[in-house]
Short mmCIF file of C-alpha atoms in Angstrom, two decimals:
data_model
loop_
_atom_site.label_atom_id
_atom_site.label_comp_id
_atom_site.label_asym_id
_atom_site.label_seq_id
_atom_site.Cartn_x
_atom_site.Cartn_y
_atom_site.Cartn_z
CA MET A 160 8.45 -48.24 30.86
CA GLU A 161 9.51 -45.73 28.22
CA LYS A 162 12.82 -46.49 26.55
CA ARG A 163 15.66 -44.01 26.96
CA THR A 164 16.91 -42.29 23.81
CA ILE A 165 20.45 -42.84 22.62
CA VAL A 166 22.30 -41.56 19.58
CA TYR A 167 24.48 -43.92 17.54
CA LEU A 168 26.79 -41.80 15.37
CA ASN A 169 29.19 -43.22 12.83
CA SER A 170 31.05 -42.47 9.63
CA GLY A 171 32.64 -45.85 8.99
CA PHE A 172 32.90 -49.41 10.33
CA PHE A 173 29.32 -49.88 9.19
CA ASP A 174 29.80 -53.63 8.83
CA THR A 175 30.23 -53.72 12.62
CA ASP A 176 27.33 -51.33 13.30
CA ILE A 177 24.75 -53.29 11.35
CA THR A 178 25.39 -56.40 13.41
CA VAL A 179 24.28 -54.78 16.68
CA ILE A 180 22.12 -51.71 16.11
CA LYS A 181 18.80 -53.52 15.70
CA GLU A 182 19.47 -55.47 18.88
CA LEU A 183 19.98 -52.14 20.70
CA THR A 184 16.38 -51.17 19.95
CA LYS A 185 15.24 -53.83 22.41
CA SER A 186 16.49 -51.57 25.20
CA PHE A 187 16.67 -48.05 23.72
CA GLN A 188 15.03 -45.66 21.30
CA VAL A 189 17.87 -45.42 18.78
CA HIS A 190 18.58 -42.40 16.57
CA TRP A 191 21.19 -43.47 14.01
CA PHE A 192 23.28 -40.61 12.64
CA VAL A 193 25.13 -41.80 9.53
CA LEU A 194 27.87 -39.65 7.99
CA LEU A 195 28.16 -41.25 4.59
CA SER A 196 31.17 -40.90 2.28
CA PRO A 197 30.64 -41.45 -1.46
CA ASN A 198 33.27 -44.23 -1.54
CA GLU A 199 31.57 -46.38 1.12
CA PRO A 200 30.39 -49.84 -0.01
CA TYR A 201 27.07 -49.01 1.68
CA ASN A 202 24.93 -46.31 0.02
CA ALA A 203 21.96 -44.23 1.16
CA ASP A 204 19.45 -46.74 -0.21
CA PHE A 205 21.03 -49.50 1.88
CA PHE A 206 20.52 -47.56 5.12
CA SER A 207 16.95 -46.62 4.21
CA ARG A 208 16.11 -50.26 3.52
CA PHE A 209 17.98 -51.47 6.59
CA VAL A 210 15.88 -49.45 9.05
CA GLU A 211 12.56 -50.42 7.46
CA ASN A 212 10.22 -52.25 9.85
CA SER A 213 12.42 -51.26 12.81
CA SER A 214 12.14 -48.50 15.42
CA ILE A 215 15.50 -47.01 14.39
CA ILE A 216 15.23 -43.33 13.38
CA LEU A 217 17.76 -42.65 10.62
CA HIS A 218 19.51 -39.30 10.15
CA LEU A 219 21.60 -39.40 6.97
CA TYR A 220 24.34 -36.82 6.33
CA PRO A 221 26.14 -37.22 2.98
CA ILE A 222 29.81 -36.20 3.10
CA LYS A 223 30.59 -34.03 0.07
CA SER A 224 33.95 -32.58 1.08
CA ARG A 225 37.34 -33.55 2.47
CA ARG A 226 37.31 -34.19 6.20
CA ARG A 227 39.75 -31.41 7.00
CA SER A 228 37.76 -28.76 5.11
CA LEU A 229 35.52 -26.09 6.64
CA HIS A 230 32.59 -27.64 4.76
CA PHE A 231 33.09 -30.79 6.80
CA ALA A 232 33.29 -28.70 9.98
CA LYS A 233 29.89 -27.23 9.10
CA LEU A 234 28.53 -30.75 8.61
CA ILE A 235 29.68 -31.82 12.08
CA TYR A 236 28.28 -28.58 13.49
CA ARG A 237 24.83 -29.25 11.99
CA CYS A 238 24.90 -32.88 13.04
CA LEU A 239 25.71 -32.21 16.70
CA LYS A 240 23.21 -29.34 16.91
CA GLN A 241 20.54 -31.77 15.75
CA ILE A 242 21.66 -34.32 18.34
CA LYS A 243 21.37 -31.67 21.06
CA LYS A 244 17.70 -31.13 20.19
CA LEU A 245 16.99 -34.81 20.93
CA HIS A 246 18.26 -34.58 24.54
CA PRO A 247 19.66 -38.13 24.37
CA ALA A 248 20.64 -40.07 27.47
CA LEU A 249 23.90 -41.09 25.74
CA VAL A 250 25.88 -40.74 22.51
CA TYR A 251 27.93 -43.60 21.09
CA THR A 252 30.41 -43.18 18.24
CA CYS A 253 33.60 -44.45 16.63
CA HIS A 254 33.90 -41.23 14.65
CA GLN A 255 37.33 -39.57 14.52
CA ASP A 256 38.02 -36.05 13.25
CA LEU A 257 39.39 -32.75 14.55
CA TYR A 258 36.05 -30.97 14.65
CA PHE A 259 34.07 -33.55 16.59
CA PRO A 260 35.76 -33.00 20.01
CA LEU A 261 35.36 -29.22 19.68
CA PHE A 262 31.67 -29.22 18.83
CA TYR A 263 30.90 -32.01 21.29
CA LYS A 264 32.26 -29.87 24.10
CA ILE A 265 30.24 -26.89 22.87
CA PHE A 266 26.88 -28.58 22.36
CA LEU A 267 26.88 -31.90 24.23
CA ARG A 268 29.30 -31.58 27.11
CA ASN A 269 26.64 -32.74 29.61
CA ILE A 270 25.65 -35.78 27.54
CA PRO A 271 27.58 -39.00 28.37
CA LEU A 272 29.77 -40.14 25.49
CA VAL A 273 30.89 -43.71 24.81
CA MET A 274 33.58 -43.99 22.15
CA GLY A 275 34.52 -47.12 20.27
CA ILE A 276 38.16 -47.61 19.29
CA HIS A 277 38.96 -50.24 16.68
CA ASP A 278 42.74 -49.74 16.47
CA VAL A 279 44.56 -48.43 19.52
CA LEU A 280 47.73 -48.32 17.43
CA ALA A 281 47.76 -48.11 13.64
CA HIS A 282 48.54 -51.14 11.47
CA SER A 283 52.14 -51.55 10.35
CA SER A 284 51.34 -50.49 6.78
CA ALA A 285 49.03 -47.60 7.72
CA ASN A 286 50.03 -44.07 6.78
CA GLU A 287 47.75 -41.95 8.93
CA PRO A 288 47.45 -38.22 8.15
CA LEU A 289 48.69 -35.91 10.88
CA MET A 290 45.19 -34.49 11.43
CA LEU A 291 43.81 -37.97 12.11
CA LYS A 292 46.57 -38.64 14.62
CA VAL A 293 45.77 -35.37 16.39
CA ALA A 294 42.04 -36.16 16.31
CA LYS A 295 42.60 -39.57 17.88
CA ARG A 296 44.61 -37.94 20.65
CA LEU A 297 41.93 -35.32 21.33
CA ASN A 298 39.18 -37.92 21.40
CA LEU A 299 40.97 -39.66 24.25
CA TYR A 300 39.99 -36.74 26.49
CA ILE A 301 36.28 -36.29 25.79
CA ALA A 302 34.57 -39.66 26.32
CA ASN A 303 33.19 -41.00 29.58
CA LYS A 304 33.96 -44.55 28.54
CA TYR A 305 35.85 -46.29 25.74
CA VAL A 306 34.89 -49.64 24.25
CA LEU A 307 37.20 -52.02 22.42
CA PHE A 308 36.34 -54.77 19.96
CA SER A 309 39.03 -57.37 20.62
CA LYS A 310 40.62 -58.62 23.80
CA ASN A 311 44.11 -57.76 22.60
CA GLN A 312 43.16 -54.13 21.89
CA TYR A 313 41.35 -53.90 25.22
CA SER A 314 44.48 -55.07 27.04
CA LEU A 315 46.64 -52.65 25.05
CA PHE A 316 44.30 -49.73 25.77
CA LYS A 317 44.29 -50.49 29.50
CA SER A 318 48.06 -50.66 29.57
CA LEU A 319 48.47 -47.36 27.69
CA TYR A 320 45.62 -45.46 29.38
CA PRO A 321 45.07 -47.08 32.79
CA THR A 322 43.15 -44.10 34.21
CA LYS A 323 40.48 -44.09 31.49
CA GLN A 324 37.30 -46.11 31.84
CA SER A 325 37.18 -48.84 29.23
CA CYS A 326 35.50 -52.15 28.54
CA PHE A 327 35.49 -54.97 26.01
CA VAL A 328 32.38 -55.49 23.86
CA GLY A 329 33.79 -57.64 21.06
CA MET A 330 32.52 -58.17 17.53
CA SER A 331 29.68 -60.39 16.45
CA ILE A 332 29.49 -62.72 13.49
CA LYS A 333 28.65 -60.99 10.21
CA ASP A 334 25.75 -62.70 8.51
CA PHE A 335 25.12 -62.21 4.78
CA GLY A 336 22.44 -64.88 4.49
CA MET A 337 22.33 -68.55 3.62
CA PRO A 338 24.36 -70.08 0.76
CA THR A 339 22.39 -71.27 -2.24
CA ILE A 340 24.94 -73.95 -3.12
CA PRO A 341 26.00 -77.04 -1.17
CA LYS A 342 29.16 -76.94 0.91
CA SER A 343 32.38 -77.59 -0.98
CA ASN A 344 33.08 -81.24 -1.79
CA ASN A 345 36.82 -81.21 -2.33
CA ASN A 346 37.39 -84.64 -3.93
CA GLY A 347 40.93 -84.50 -2.58
CA ILE A 348 41.44 -80.83 -3.54
CA LYS A 349 41.40 -78.36 -0.64
CA LYS A 350 40.30 -74.85 -1.47
CA LEU A 351 41.80 -71.97 0.50
CA LEU A 352 40.18 -68.53 0.63
CA PHE A 353 41.66 -65.11 1.25
CA PHE A 354 38.76 -62.66 1.59
CA GLY A 355 38.97 -58.88 2.01
CA THR A 356 41.05 -55.93 0.91
CA LEU A 357 44.58 -56.95 -0.09
CA GLN A 358 46.93 -54.79 1.98
CA PRO A 359 50.62 -55.19 2.93
CA TYR A 360 49.84 -55.69 6.62
CA LYS A 361 47.55 -58.58 5.66
CA GLY A 362 50.53 -60.47 4.23
CA CYS A 363 49.11 -61.45 0.83
CA ASP A 364 52.63 -61.40 -0.61
CA LEU A 365 53.79 -63.78 2.13
CA LEU A 366 50.90 -66.11 1.37
CA ILE A 367 51.72 -66.25 -2.33
CA GLU A 368 55.39 -66.93 -1.65
CA ALA A 369 54.55 -69.69 0.85
CA PHE A 370 52.04 -71.22 -1.56
CA GLU A 371 54.52 -71.14 -4.42
CA LYS A 372 57.08 -72.84 -2.17
CA LEU A 373 54.63 -75.72 -1.63
CA LEU A 374 53.92 -76.03 -5.33
CA ASP A 375 57.64 -76.14 -6.08
CA SER A 376 58.01 -78.97 -3.55
CA GLY A 377 55.35 -81.07 -5.30
CA VAL A 378 52.35 -80.44 -3.03
CA ASN A 379 49.51 -80.06 -5.51
CA ASN A 380 46.23 -80.69 -3.66
CA LEU A 381 45.67 -77.05 -2.62
CA ARG A 382 44.00 -74.22 -4.54
CA LEU A 383 44.13 -70.59 -3.45
CA SER A 384 41.44 -67.98 -4.07
CA PHE A 385 41.62 -64.22 -3.59
CA TYR A 386 38.38 -62.24 -3.31
CA GLY A 387 38.83 -58.51 -2.82
CA ARG A 388 40.45 -55.36 -4.13
CA PHE A 389 44.09 -54.42 -3.79
CA GLY A 390 44.81 -51.43 -1.60
CA SER A 391 47.23 -50.04 -4.19
CA ASP A 392 48.50 -50.78 -7.69
CA SER A 393 52.06 -51.06 -6.41
CA TYR A 394 51.10 -53.81 -3.95
CA LYS A 395 49.14 -55.62 -6.66
CA LYS A 396 52.20 -55.55 -8.92
CA LYS A 397 54.40 -56.84 -6.08
CA CYS A 398 52.06 -59.76 -5.32
CA LEU A 399 51.40 -60.82 -8.89
CA SER A 400 55.11 -60.79 -9.71
CA LYS A 401 55.59 -63.69 -7.25
CA ILE A 402 53.17 -66.04 -9.03
CA LYS A 403 54.76 -68.84 -11.06
CA HIS A 404 51.89 -71.37 -11.15
CA PRO A 405 48.75 -69.39 -12.07
CA ASP A 406 46.66 -72.50 -12.70
CA PHE A 407 46.50 -73.14 -8.96
CA TYR A 408 44.86 -69.77 -8.21
CA ASN A 409 41.39 -68.28 -8.46
CA PHE A 410 41.52 -64.47 -8.73
CA HIS A 411 38.65 -62.06 -8.13
CA PHE A 412 40.35 -58.71 -7.55
CA GLU A 413 37.14 -56.71 -7.35
CA PHE A 414 34.46 -55.50 -4.99
CA VAL A 415 32.42 -58.42 -3.64
CA ALA A 416 28.66 -57.87 -3.53
CA ASN A 417 26.99 -58.81 -0.24
CA GLU A 418 24.74 -61.37 -1.91
CA ASP A 419 27.79 -63.24 -3.24
CA VAL A 420 29.44 -63.70 0.15
CA PRO A 421 27.61 -66.85 1.37
CA ASN A 422 28.36 -68.87 -1.76
CA ILE A 423 32.01 -67.78 -1.78
CA PHE A 424 32.53 -69.24 1.68
CA ALA A 425 30.44 -72.32 0.92
CA SER A 426 32.67 -73.11 -2.08
CA HIS A 427 35.87 -73.15 0.00
CA ASP A 428 37.27 -75.38 2.73
CA TRP A 429 39.59 -73.07 4.65
CA ALA A 430 39.99 -69.34 5.24
CA VAL A 431 43.56 -68.09 5.40
CA PHE A 432 44.67 -64.97 7.29
CA PRO A 433 48.39 -64.42 6.67
CA TYR A 434 48.35 -61.09 8.54
CA ARG A 435 51.65 -59.59 9.58
CA ASP A 436 49.78 -57.83 12.39
CA ALA A 437 46.12 -57.51 13.31
CA THR A 438 43.86 -55.89 15.89
CA GLN A 439 40.58 -57.44 14.80
CA SER A 440 39.23 -58.56 11.47
CA GLY A 441 35.86 -58.14 9.78
CA PRO A 442 36.51 -61.02 7.35
CA LEU A 443 37.29 -63.22 10.35
CA MET A 444 33.80 -62.60 11.75
CA ILE A 445 32.24 -63.32 8.35
CA ASN A 446 34.19 -66.55 8.20
CA LEU A 447 33.05 -67.49 11.71
CA ARG A 448 29.43 -67.20 10.51
CA TYR A 449 30.10 -69.64 7.64
CA GLY A 450 32.03 -72.15 9.69
CA LEU A 451 35.40 -72.53 7.95
CA PRO A 452 38.48 -73.48 9.98
CA ILE A 453 41.28 -70.95 9.60
CA ILE A 454 44.99 -70.81 8.87
CA ALA A 455 46.48 -67.88 10.76
CA PRO A 456 49.41 -66.63 12.82
CA SER A 457 49.03 -66.94 16.56
CA HIS A 458 48.09 -63.28 16.98
CA THR A 459 45.69 -62.69 19.82
CA CYS A 460 43.20 -61.39 17.24
CA PHE A 461 42.81 -64.96 16.03
CA THR A 462 43.49 -66.89 19.24
CA ASP A 463 40.86 -64.78 21.03
CA ILE A 464 38.24 -66.64 18.98
CA TYR A 465 39.75 -69.81 17.52
CA ASP A 466 41.86 -72.53 19.13
CA GLU A 467 43.89 -75.53 18.01
CA ASN A 468 40.66 -77.47 17.44
CA THR A 469 39.34 -74.96 14.91
CA ALA A 470 42.52 -73.53 13.37
CA ILE A 471 46.00 -74.28 12.10
CA PHE A 472 48.20 -71.67 13.78
CA TYR A 473 51.78 -70.75 12.95
CA SER A 474 54.13 -68.85 15.21
CA ASP A 475 56.01 -66.29 13.11
CA SER A 476 53.71 -63.93 11.21
CA ASN A 477 56.58 -62.61 9.08
CA SER A 478 58.01 -65.99 8.14
CA ILE A 479 57.32 -67.60 4.76
CA LYS A 480 58.71 -70.84 6.17
CA SER A 481 56.33 -70.78 9.15
CA LEU A 482 53.30 -70.12 6.93
CA SER A 483 54.43 -72.77 4.45
CA GLU A 484 54.62 -75.37 7.22
CA ALA A 485 51.04 -74.52 8.23
CA LEU A 486 49.89 -75.02 4.64
CA ILE A 487 51.63 -78.40 4.56
CA LYS A 488 49.62 -79.45 7.62
CA VAL A 489 46.42 -78.47 5.84
CA ALA A 490 47.40 -80.39 2.72
CA ALA A 491 48.00 -83.54 4.77
CA LEU A 492 45.02 -83.23 7.12
CA LYS A 493 42.59 -86.16 7.09
CA ASP A 494 38.97 -85.55 6.16
CA ASN A 495 37.54 -86.83 9.46
CA ILE A 496 39.67 -84.37 11.45
CA TYR A 497 38.64 -81.56 9.14
CA SER A 498 34.97 -82.49 9.59
CA ASP A 499 35.35 -82.32 13.38
CA MET A 500 36.97 -78.89 13.08
CA CYS A 501 34.02 -77.59 11.06
CA LYS A 502 31.54 -78.82 13.68
CA LEU A 503 33.47 -77.03 16.43
CA CYS A 504 33.61 -73.83 14.33
CA SER A 505 29.81 -73.82 14.20
CA LYS A 506 29.64 -74.16 17.99
CA THR A 507 32.14 -71.33 18.43
CA ALA A 508 29.98 -69.01 16.31
CA LEU A 509 27.17 -69.26 18.89
CA LEU A 510 29.39 -67.44 21.40
CA PHE A 511 29.62 -64.43 19.08
CA SER A 512 25.99 -63.97 18.07
CA GLU A 513 24.57 -60.50 17.49
CA GLU A 514 22.44 -60.87 20.61
CA VAL A 515 25.39 -61.80 22.84
CA VAL A 516 27.62 -58.96 21.62
CA ALA A 517 24.84 -56.34 21.61
CA GLY A 518 24.11 -57.34 25.19
CA ARG A 519 27.58 -56.05 26.14
CA TYR A 520 26.84 -52.72 24.44
CA ILE A 521 23.55 -52.45 26.32
CA LYS A 522 25.19 -53.21 29.65
CA THR A 523 27.92 -50.62 28.97
CA PHE A 524 25.44 -47.94 27.85
CA ASN A 525 23.16 -48.46 30.87
CA MET A 526 26.12 -48.37 33.23
CA THR A 527 27.42 -45.13 31.70
CA ILE A 528 23.99 -43.46 31.79
CA ASN A 529 23.45 -44.43 35.41
CA GLU A 530 26.91 -43.26 36.44
CA ASN A 531 26.27 -39.84 34.93
CA SER A 532 22.63 -39.33 35.88
#
């Protein structure tokens, strides 16, 4: 039986896309339309290499202008005209801009559209441009179905937009390969890892304050690493000003190459997520692949995946005291209990494999095609 053609269109969230798109080829002929900004961590060569030895047909559109410019409008125009020529059974996208809804209605109004929404509401520290806010609103009126990537965002979407068709697909583990070093052997020292962009909503300042509070109290068997860039110089200055015991830290405030990721996780014992608020987290899914227990607030983002057997949770995401108490528990935790937590983390990862999550996409896409055929 000939596979139906679908279009997978995106201009961001590529770390999520690459975990499922090859699995989609088991059920569909996939045309992947990539709108690529120059500041993306993934470049054109990456996408060309990624689709090698697969049936994915890549259509690469470099973005060379601001997204509110007429040049960008022309890019969207060309992209959707090309999609129309393919006569796809369905289009899937997470793309958000003002021009997309307009040109979709002009060229593709009879083609079913499934739209992914990562953040139903913006993070607390986000400063979204007005045009993006308007675009998000317009996109709520053009799709046949909306998919969400965490249970908490799915519940929020259903409560805000009960008349719109929506479903939960989730996020899969993010695999960067096998470590080339043995797992961390702490010798009494427990290494904590913060991985990802350092932003105010991620609570890096709270983590430093809580960690410093422990050091002041005499707890000295923890070490804290940061791997990632700061979102702004002002936030970097704020965070670094709180550090009084630099010898207990390991700083790597820079872009992390994909090939370095496995060894970074292998050289640590815990991943810490001091987020003030969260919808879902890419670093969380990387961590799940590499099997570290987590320290995190009891946001549904984290409790959707981890439980008390694989995490140390704390109740108040804005409280230095609450986070500090969680760190104290980690410092005092016995090795045998930690070992059991790691084993359960590995079992949990099996529930979020690329095959399992892509299966939800496939079910959603087939359902939407059949409903609109």
